[in-house]
PDB file of N, CA and C in Angstrom:
ATOM      1  N   ARG A 618      94.306 111.309 107.664  1.00 47.00           N
ATOM      2  CA  ARG A 618      94.032 112.149 106.509  1.00 47.00           C
ATOM      3  C   ARG A 618      94.416 111.403 105.239  1.00 47.00           C
ATOM      4  N   ILE A 619      93.595 111.511 104.229  1.00 63.00           N
ATOM      5  CA  ILE A 619      93.915 110.868 102.960  1.00 63.00           C
ATOM      6  C   ILE A 619      94.224 111.879 101.866  1.00 63.00           C
ATOM      7  N   LYS A 620      94.258 113.153 102.218  1.00 71.00           N
ATOM      8  CA  LYS A 620      94.519 114.189 101.223  1.00 71.00           C
ATOM      9  C   LYS A 620      95.922 114.009 100.648  1.00 71.00           C
ATOM     10  N   ASN A 621      96.031 114.191  99.323  1.00 76.00           N
ATOM     11  CA  ASN A 621      97.303 114.119  98.601  1.00 76.00           C
ATOM     12  C   ASN A 621      97.941 112.731  98.651  1.00 76.00           C
ATOM     13  N   ARG A 622      97.126 111.706  98.765  1.00 82.00           N
ATOM     14  CA  ARG A 622      97.610 110.334  98.733  1.00 82.00           C
ATOM     15  C   ARG A 622      96.823 109.580  97.670  1.00 82.00           C
ATOM     16  N   ILE A 623      97.402 108.526  97.161  1.00 84.00           N
ATOM     17  CA  ILE A 623      96.726 107.706  96.157  1.00 84.00           C
ATOM     18  C   ILE A 623      96.514 106.318  96.749  1.00 84.00           C
ATOM     19  N   TYR A 624      95.287 105.826  96.630  1.00 86.00           N
ATOM     20  CA  TYR A 624      94.950 104.484  97.083  1.00 86.00           C
ATOM     21  C   TYR A 624      94.403 103.689  95.902  1.00 86.00           C
ATOM     22  N   LYS A 625      94.652 102.399  95.913  1.00 85.00           N
ATOM     23  CA  LYS A 625      94.121 101.517  94.875  1.00 85.00           C
ATOM     24  C   LYS A 625      93.308 100.427  95.567  1.00 85.00           C
ATOM     25  N   ILE A 626      92.079 100.230  95.106  1.00 87.00           N
ATOM     26  CA  ILE A 626      91.212  99.197  95.655  1.00 87.00           C
ATOM     27  C   ILE A 626      91.196  98.046  94.658  1.00 87.00           C
ATOM     28  N   GLU A 627      91.620  96.868  95.113  1.00 85.00           N
ATOM     29  CA  GLU A 627      91.694  95.678  94.266  1.00 85.00           C
ATOM     30  C   GLU A 627      90.323  95.013  94.148  1.00 85.00           C
ATOM     31  N   SER A 628      90.229  94.033  93.258  1.00 86.00           N
ATOM     32  CA  SER A 628      88.947  93.356  93.021  1.00 86.00           C
ATOM     33  C   SER A 628      88.451  92.596  94.251  1.00 86.00           C
ATOM     34  N   ASP A 629      89.369  92.224  95.162  1.00 93.00           N
ATOM     35  CA  ASP A 629      88.958  91.552  96.390  1.00 93.00           C
ATOM     36  C   ASP A 629      88.751  92.549  97.542  1.00 93.00           C
ATOM     37  N   PHE A 630      88.679  93.843  97.192  1.00 93.00           N
ATOM     38  CA  PHE A 630      88.460  94.960  98.118  1.00 93.00           C
ATOM     39  C   PHE A 630      89.657  95.247  99.026  1.00 93.00           C
ATOM     40  N   GLN A 631      90.791  94.676  98.706  1.00 92.00           N
ATOM     41  CA  GLN A 631      92.012  95.029  99.430  1.00 92.00           C
ATOM     42  C   GLN A 631      92.389  96.449  99.046  1.00 92.00           C
ATOM     43  N   VAL A 632      92.754  97.273 100.016  1.00 92.00           N
ATOM     44  CA  VAL A 632      93.111  98.663  99.780  1.00 92.00           C
ATOM     45  C   VAL A 632      94.602  98.833 100.027  1.00 92.00           C
ATOM     46  N   GLY A 633      95.278  99.425  99.043  1.00 88.00           N
ATOM     47  CA  GLY A 633      96.704  99.681  99.188  1.00 88.00           C
ATOM     48  C   GLY A 633      97.019 101.134  98.906  1.00 88.00           C
ATOM     49  N   GLU A 634      97.930 101.695  99.686  1.00 89.00           N
ATOM     50  CA  GLU A 634      98.378 103.056  99.441  1.00 89.00           C
ATOM     51  C   GLU A 634      99.535 103.008  98.455  1.00 89.00           C
ATOM     52  N   ILE A 635      99.466 103.828  97.421  1.00 84.00           N
ATOM     53  CA  ILE A 635     100.487 103.861  96.384  1.00 84.00           C
ATOM     54  C   ILE A 635     101.596 104.809  96.837  1.00 84.00           C
ATOM     55  N   ASN A 636     102.841 104.353  96.736  1.00 84.00           N
ATOM     56  CA  ASN A 636     103.961 105.178  97.188  1.00 84.00           C
ATOM     57  C   ASN A 636     104.610 105.958  96.048  1.00 84.00           C
ATOM     58  N   LYS A 637     103.881 106.148  94.979  1.00 80.00           N
ATOM     59  CA  LYS A 637     104.329 106.948  93.843  1.00 80.00           C
ATOM     60  C   LYS A 637     103.393 108.138  93.678  1.00 80.00           C
ATOM     61  N   SER A 638     103.778 109.066  92.823  1.00 77.00           N
ATOM     62  CA  SER A 638     102.897 110.215  92.570  1.00 77.00           C
ATOM     63  C   SER A 638     101.980 109.952  91.378  1.00 77.00           C
ATOM     64  N   TYR A 639     101.906 108.697  90.929  1.00 79.00           N
ATOM     65  CA  TYR A 639     101.077 108.336  89.789  1.00 79.00           C
ATOM     66  C   TYR A 639     100.605 106.898  89.940  1.00 79.00           C
ATOM     67  N   ILE A 640      99.550 106.559  89.214  1.00 82.00           N
ATOM     68  CA  ILE A 640      99.025 105.195  89.198  1.00 82.00           C
ATOM     69  C   ILE A 640      98.378 104.949  87.840  1.00 82.00           C
ATOM     70  N   ALA A 641      98.443 103.741  87.389  1.00 81.00           N
ATOM     71  CA  ALA A 641      97.728 103.319  86.176  1.00 81.00           C
ATOM     72  C   ALA A 641      96.816 102.168  86.582  1.00 81.00           C
ATOM     73  N   ILE A 642      95.641 102.118  86.003  1.00 80.00           N
ATOM     74  CA  ILE A 642      94.709 101.037  86.315  1.00 80.00           C
ATOM     75  C   ILE A 642      94.228 100.412  85.024  1.00 80.00           C
ATOM     76  N   GLY A 643      93.702  99.217  85.133  1.00 80.00           N
ATOM     77  CA  GLY A 643      93.161  98.542  83.962  1.00 80.00           C
ATOM     78  C   GLY A 643      94.097  97.471  83.441  1.00 80.00           C
ATOM     79  N   CYS A 644      93.731  96.905  82.297  1.00 79.00           N
ATOM     80  CA  CYS A 644      94.460  95.755  81.770  1.00 79.00           C
ATOM     81  C   CYS A 644      95.883  96.077  81.320  1.00 79.00           C
ATOM     82  N   GLY A 645      96.184  97.306  81.024  1.00 79.00           N
ATOM     83  CA  GLY A 645      97.539  97.680  80.617  1.00 79.00           C
ATOM     84  C   GLY A 645      98.307  98.415  81.691  1.00 79.00           C
ATOM     85  N   SER A 646      97.847  98.302  82.933  1.00 82.00           N
ATOM     86  CA  SER A 646      98.448  99.100  84.003  1.00 82.00           C
ATOM     87  C   SER A 646      99.914  98.745  84.256  1.00 82.00           C
ATOM     88  N   ARG A 647     100.265  97.481  84.164  1.00 83.00           N
ATOM     89  CA  ARG A 647     101.666  97.104  84.410  1.00 83.00           C
ATOM     90  C   ARG A 647     102.588  97.710  83.360  1.00 83.00           C
ATOM     91  N   GLU A 648     102.173  97.630  82.103  1.00 80.00           N
ATOM     92  CA  GLU A 648     102.982  98.212  81.036  1.00 80.00           C
ATOM     93  C   GLU A 648     103.081  99.727  81.190  1.00 80.00           C
ATOM     94  N   ALA A 649     101.945 100.354  81.516  1.00 79.00           N
ATOM     95  CA  ALA A 649     101.934 101.809  81.676  1.00 79.00           C
ATOM     96  C   ALA A 649     102.797 102.244  82.854  1.00 79.00           C
ATOM     97  N   MET A 650     102.696 101.540  83.977  1.00 83.00           N
ATOM     98  CA  MET A 650     103.527 101.876  85.136  1.00 83.00           C
ATOM     99  C   MET A 650     105.005 101.683  84.812  1.00 83.00           C
ATOM    100  N   GLY A 651     105.312 100.662  84.035  1.00 82.00           N
ATOM    101  CA  GLY A 651     106.701 100.456  83.616  1.00 82.00           C
ATOM    102  C   GLY A 651     107.196 101.582  82.737  1.00 82.00           C
ATOM    103  N   ALA A 652     106.360 102.010  81.797  1.00 78.00           N
ATOM    104  CA  ALA A 652     106.751 103.105  80.897  1.00 78.00           C
ATOM    105  C   ALA A 652     106.953 104.402  81.674  1.00 78.00           C
ATOM    106  N   ILE A 653     106.038 104.704  82.567  1.00 78.00           N
ATOM    107  CA  ILE A 653     106.147 105.931  83.360  1.00 78.00           C
ATOM    108  C   ILE A 653     107.357 105.845  84.289  1.00 78.00           C
ATOM    109  N   GLY A 654     107.562 104.683  84.901  1.00 80.00           N
ATOM    110  CA  GLY A 654     108.694 104.503  85.802  1.00 80.00           C
ATOM    111  C   GLY A 654     110.032 104.651  85.098  1.00 80.00           C
ATOM    112  N   MET A 655     110.154 104.091  83.901  1.00 77.00           N
ATOM    113  CA  MET A 655     111.402 104.228  83.138  1.00 77.00           C
ATOM    114  C   MET A 655     111.633 105.683  82.744  1.00 77.00           C
ATOM    115  N   TYR A 656     110.590 106.356  82.342  1.00 75.00           N
ATOM    116  CA  TYR A 656     110.725 107.768  81.964  1.00 75.00           C
ATOM    117  C   TYR A 656     111.171 108.585  83.176  1.00 75.00           C
ATOM    118  N   GLU A 657     110.579 108.303  84.326  1.00 75.00           N
ATOM    119  CA  GLU A 657     110.924 109.028  85.548  1.00 75.00           C
ATOM    120  C   GLU A 657     112.387 108.803  85.929  1.00 75.00           C
ATOM    121  N   LYS A 658     112.871 107.582  85.776  1.00 75.00           N
ATOM    122  CA  LYS A 658     114.239 107.267  86.187  1.00 75.00           C
ATOM    123  C   LYS A 658     115.292 107.806  85.226  1.00 75.00           C
ATOM    124  N   PHE A 659     115.013 107.750  83.944  1.00 70.00           N
ATOM    125  CA  PHE A 659     116.053 108.065  82.976  1.00 70.00           C
ATOM    126  C   PHE A 659     115.908 109.419  82.297  1.00 70.00           C
ATOM    127  N   MET A 660     114.773 110.018  82.370  1.00 69.00           N
ATOM    128  CA  MET A 660     114.566 111.318  81.729  1.00 69.00           C
ATOM    129  C   MET A 660     114.219 112.312  82.829  1.00 69.00           C
ATOM    130  N   CYS A 661     113.020 112.470  83.085  1.00 65.00           N
ATOM    131  CA  CYS A 661     112.411 113.218  84.186  1.00 65.00           C
ATOM    132  C   CYS A 661     110.961 113.412  83.778  1.00 65.00           C
ATOM    133  N   LEU A 662     110.105 113.390  84.750  1.00 61.00           N
ATOM    134  CA  LEU A 662     108.690 113.545  84.425  1.00 61.00           C
ATOM    135  C   LEU A 662     108.422 114.970  83.971  1.00 61.00           C
ATOM    136  N   PRO A 663     107.527 115.142  82.997  1.00 63.00           N
ATOM    137  CA  PRO A 663     107.183 116.481  82.522  1.00 63.00           C
ATOM    138  C   PRO A 663     106.607 117.313  83.661  1.00 63.00           C
ATOM    139  N   SER A 664     106.752 118.628  83.538  1.00 68.00           N
ATOM    140  CA  SER A 664     106.355 119.492  84.650  1.00 68.00           C
ATOM    141  C   SER A 664     104.999 120.170  84.474  1.00 68.00           C
ATOM    142  N   SER A 665     104.657 120.598  83.281  1.00 75.00           N
ATOM    143  CA  SER A 665     103.380 121.286  83.108  1.00 75.00           C
ATOM    144  C   SER A 665     102.254 120.279  82.899  1.00 75.00           C
ATOM    145  N   LYS A 666     101.023 120.703  83.193  1.00 76.00           N
ATOM    146  CA  LYS A 666      99.864 119.825  83.020  1.00 76.00           C
ATOM    147  C   LYS A 666      99.744 119.378  81.563  1.00 76.00           C
ATOM    148  N   LYS A 667     100.018 120.284  80.623  1.00 81.00           N
ATOM    149  CA  LYS A 667      99.941 119.949  79.203  1.00 81.00           C
ATOM    150  C   LYS A 667     100.988 118.892  78.845  1.00 81.00           C
ATOM    151  N   GLN A 668     102.217 119.053  79.342  1.00 79.00           N
ATOM    152  CA  GLN A 668     103.274 118.080  79.064  1.00 79.00           C
ATOM    153  C   GLN A 668     102.944 116.720  79.666  1.00 79.00           C
ATOM    154  N   VAL A 669     102.400 116.727  80.879  1.00 77.00           N
ATOM    155  CA  VAL A 669     102.029 115.469  81.526  1.00 77.00           C
ATOM    156  C   VAL A 669     100.948 114.761  80.718  1.00 77.00           C
ATOM    157  N   THR A 670      99.937 115.513  80.283  1.00 82.00           N
ATOM    158  CA  THR A 670      98.854 114.924  79.491  1.00 82.00           C
ATOM    159  C   THR A 670      99.392 114.347  78.186  1.00 82.00           C
ATOM    160  N   GLU A 671     100.241 115.097  77.496  1.00 84.00           N
ATOM    161  CA  GLU A 671     100.827 114.603  76.239  1.00 84.00           C
ATOM    162  C   GLU A 671     101.646 113.339  76.482  1.00 84.00           C
ATOM    163  N   PHE A 672     102.421 113.311  77.559  1.00 80.00           N
ATOM    164  CA  PHE A 672     103.219 112.133  77.883  1.00 80.00           C
ATOM    165  C   PHE A 672     102.331 110.926  78.156  1.00 80.00           C
ATOM    166  N   LEU A 673     101.259 111.119  78.942  1.00 80.00           N
ATOM    167  CA  LEU A 673     100.369 110.010  79.264  1.00 80.00           C
ATOM    168  C   LEU A 673      99.660 109.475  78.030  1.00 80.00           C
ATOM    169  N   VAL A 674      99.252 110.361  77.133  1.00 84.00           N
ATOM    170  CA  VAL A 674      98.615 109.922  75.889  1.00 84.00           C
ATOM    171  C   VAL A 674      99.591 109.064  75.086  1.00 84.00           C
ATOM    172  N   LYS A 675     100.848 109.487  74.993  1.00 83.00           N
ATOM    173  CA  LYS A 675     101.862 108.703  74.273  1.00 83.00           C
ATOM    174  C   LYS A 675     102.096 107.359  74.958  1.00 83.00           C
ATOM    175  N   ALA A 676     102.103 107.341  76.289  1.00 79.00           N
ATOM    176  CA  ALA A 676     102.281 106.082  77.025  1.00 79.00           C
ATOM    177  C   ALA A 676     101.124 105.130  76.740  1.00 79.00           C
ATOM    178  N   ILE A 677      99.895 105.651  76.733  1.00 81.00           N
ATOM    179  CA  ILE A 677      98.729 104.813  76.440  1.00 81.00           C
ATOM    180  C   ILE A 677      98.799 104.283  75.013  1.00 81.00           C
ATOM    181  N   GLU A 678      99.169 105.133  74.073  1.00 84.00           N
ATOM    182  CA  GLU A 678      99.307 104.690  72.676  1.00 84.00           C
ATOM    183  C   GLU A 678     100.367 103.591  72.553  1.00 84.00           C
ATOM    184  N   THR A 679     101.481 103.750  73.249  1.00 81.00           N
ATOM    185  CA  THR A 679     102.557 102.763  73.201  1.00 81.00           C
ATOM    186  C   THR A 679     102.098 101.436  73.797  1.00 81.00           C
ATOM    187  N   VAL A 680     101.434 101.479  74.947  1.00 80.00           N
ATOM    188  CA  VAL A 680     100.946 100.254  75.577  1.00 80.00           C
ATOM    189  C   VAL A 680      99.920  99.569  74.681  1.00 80.00           C
ATOM    190  N   SER A 681      99.066 100.342  74.008  1.00 82.00           N
ATOM    191  CA  SER A 681      98.046  99.743  73.143  1.00 82.00           C
ATOM    192  C   SER A 681      98.660  99.011  71.955  1.00 82.00           C
ATOM    193  N   GLU A 682      99.892  99.348  71.606  1.00 83.00           N
ATOM    194  CA  GLU A 682     100.575  98.656  70.512  1.00 83.00           C
ATOM    195  C   GLU A 682     101.083  97.278  70.928  1.00 83.00           C
ATOM    196  N   ILE A 683     101.323  97.074  72.237  1.00 81.00           N
ATOM    197  CA  ILE A 683     101.859  95.791  72.688  1.00 81.00           C
ATOM    198  C   ILE A 683     100.856  94.965  73.485  1.00 81.00           C
ATOM    199  N   ASN A 684      99.746  95.560  73.882  1.00 80.00           N
ATOM    200  CA  ASN A 684      98.724  94.847  74.635  1.00 80.00           C
ATOM    201  C   ASN A 684      97.404  95.005  73.890  1.00 80.00           C
ATOM    202  N   THR A 685      96.911  93.902  73.337  1.00 82.00           N
ATOM    203  CA  THR A 685      95.720  93.969  72.482  1.00 82.00           C
ATOM    204  C   THR A 685      94.441  94.286  73.245  1.00 82.00           C
ATOM    205  N   THR A 686      94.464  94.222  74.564  1.00 82.00           N
ATOM    206  CA  THR A 686      93.266  94.538  75.332  1.00 82.00           C
ATOM    207  C   THR A 686      93.205  96.008  75.738  1.00 82.00           C
ATOM    208  N   VAL A 687      94.205  96.787  75.340  1.00 79.00           N
ATOM    209  CA  VAL A 687      94.235  98.222  75.636  1.00 79.00           C
ATOM    210  C   VAL A 687      93.884  98.971  74.362  1.00 79.00           C
ATOM    211  N   ASN A 688      92.979  99.938  74.467  1.00 79.00           N
ATOM    212  CA  ASN A 688      92.646 100.762  73.299  1.00 79.00           C
ATOM    213  C   ASN A 688      92.855 102.234  73.642  1.00 79.00           C
ATOM    214  N   ASN A 689      92.492 103.085  72.743  1.00 74.00           N
ATOM    215  CA  ASN A 689      92.748 104.512  72.951  1.00 74.00           C
ATOM    216  C   ASN A 689      91.580 105.249  73.600  1.00 74.00           C
ATOM    217  N   ILE A 690      90.744 104.538  74.323  1.00 78.00           N
ATOM    218  CA  ILE A 690      89.677 105.172  75.093  1.00 78.00           C
ATOM    219  C   ILE A 690      90.194 105.294  76.525  1.00 78.00           C
ATOM    220  N   TYR A 691      90.345 106.506  76.996  1.00 78.00           N
ATOM    221  CA  TYR A 691      90.943 106.719  78.312  1.00 78.00           C
ATOM    222  C   TYR A 691      90.425 108.010  78.919  1.00 78.00           C
ATOM    223  N   GLU A 692      90.645 108.132  80.208  1.00 81.00           N
ATOM    224  CA  GLU A 692      90.332 109.359  80.927  1.00 81.00           C
ATOM    225  C   GLU A 692      91.513 109.651  81.845  1.00 81.00           C
ATOM    226  N   ILE A 693      92.079 110.822  81.725  1.00 80.00           N
ATOM    227  CA  ILE A 693      93.201 111.227  82.570  1.00 80.00           C
ATOM    228  C   ILE A 693      92.645 112.092  83.683  1.00 80.00           C
ATOM    229  N   ILE A 694      92.887 111.671  84.918  1.00 77.00           N
ATOM    230  CA  ILE A 694      92.386 112.393  86.088  1.00 77.00           C
ATOM    231  C   ILE A 694      93.587 112.972  86.825  1.00 77.00           C
ATOM    232  N   THR A 695      93.530 114.265  87.102  1.00 73.00           N
ATOM    233  CA  THR A 695      94.629 114.907  87.825  1.00 73.00           C
ATOM    234  C   THR A 695      94.133 115.477  89.144  1.00 73.00           C
ATOM    235  N   GLN A 696      95.056 115.611  90.054  1.00 69.00           N
ATOM    236  CA  GLN A 696      94.743 116.211  91.345  1.00 69.00           C
ATOM    237  C   GLN A 696      95.817 117.243  91.647  1.00 69.00           C
ATOM    238  N   ARG A 697      95.376 118.415  91.999  1.00 66.00           N
ATOM    239  CA  ARG A 697      96.338 119.470  92.359  1.00 66.00           C
ATOM    240  C   ARG A 697      96.784 119.264  93.789  1.00 66.00           C
ATOM    241  N   ILE A 698      98.087 119.226  93.980  1.00 60.00           N
ATOM    242  CA  ILE A 698      98.647 119.048  95.314  1.00 60.00           C
ATOM    243  C   ILE A 698      99.124 120.395  95.814  1.00 60.00           C
ATOM    244  N   ASN A 699      98.650 120.757  96.975  1.00 57.00           N
ATOM    245  CA  ASN A 699      99.012 122.073  97.553  1.00 57.00           C
ATOM    246  C   ASN A 699     100.335 122.007  98.265  1.00 57.00           C
TER     247      ASN A 699
END
């Protein structure tokens, strides 16, 4: 079963299962994963969908300030876990 799991397919078609409840993809993914990981460890991840969206938008804006290949065009995809 793959329900409620996150997988990432690499450019060489290697498939990996992500052991976190979140993933970032694209050219700023390392910075974004670092930002989310630090927030998770030292603060706590937001709980409501609105708070999560606001946090992710701020993370993307922050990454775009330090990585010139990241811009503010993004799509946030959520999955409800039962």
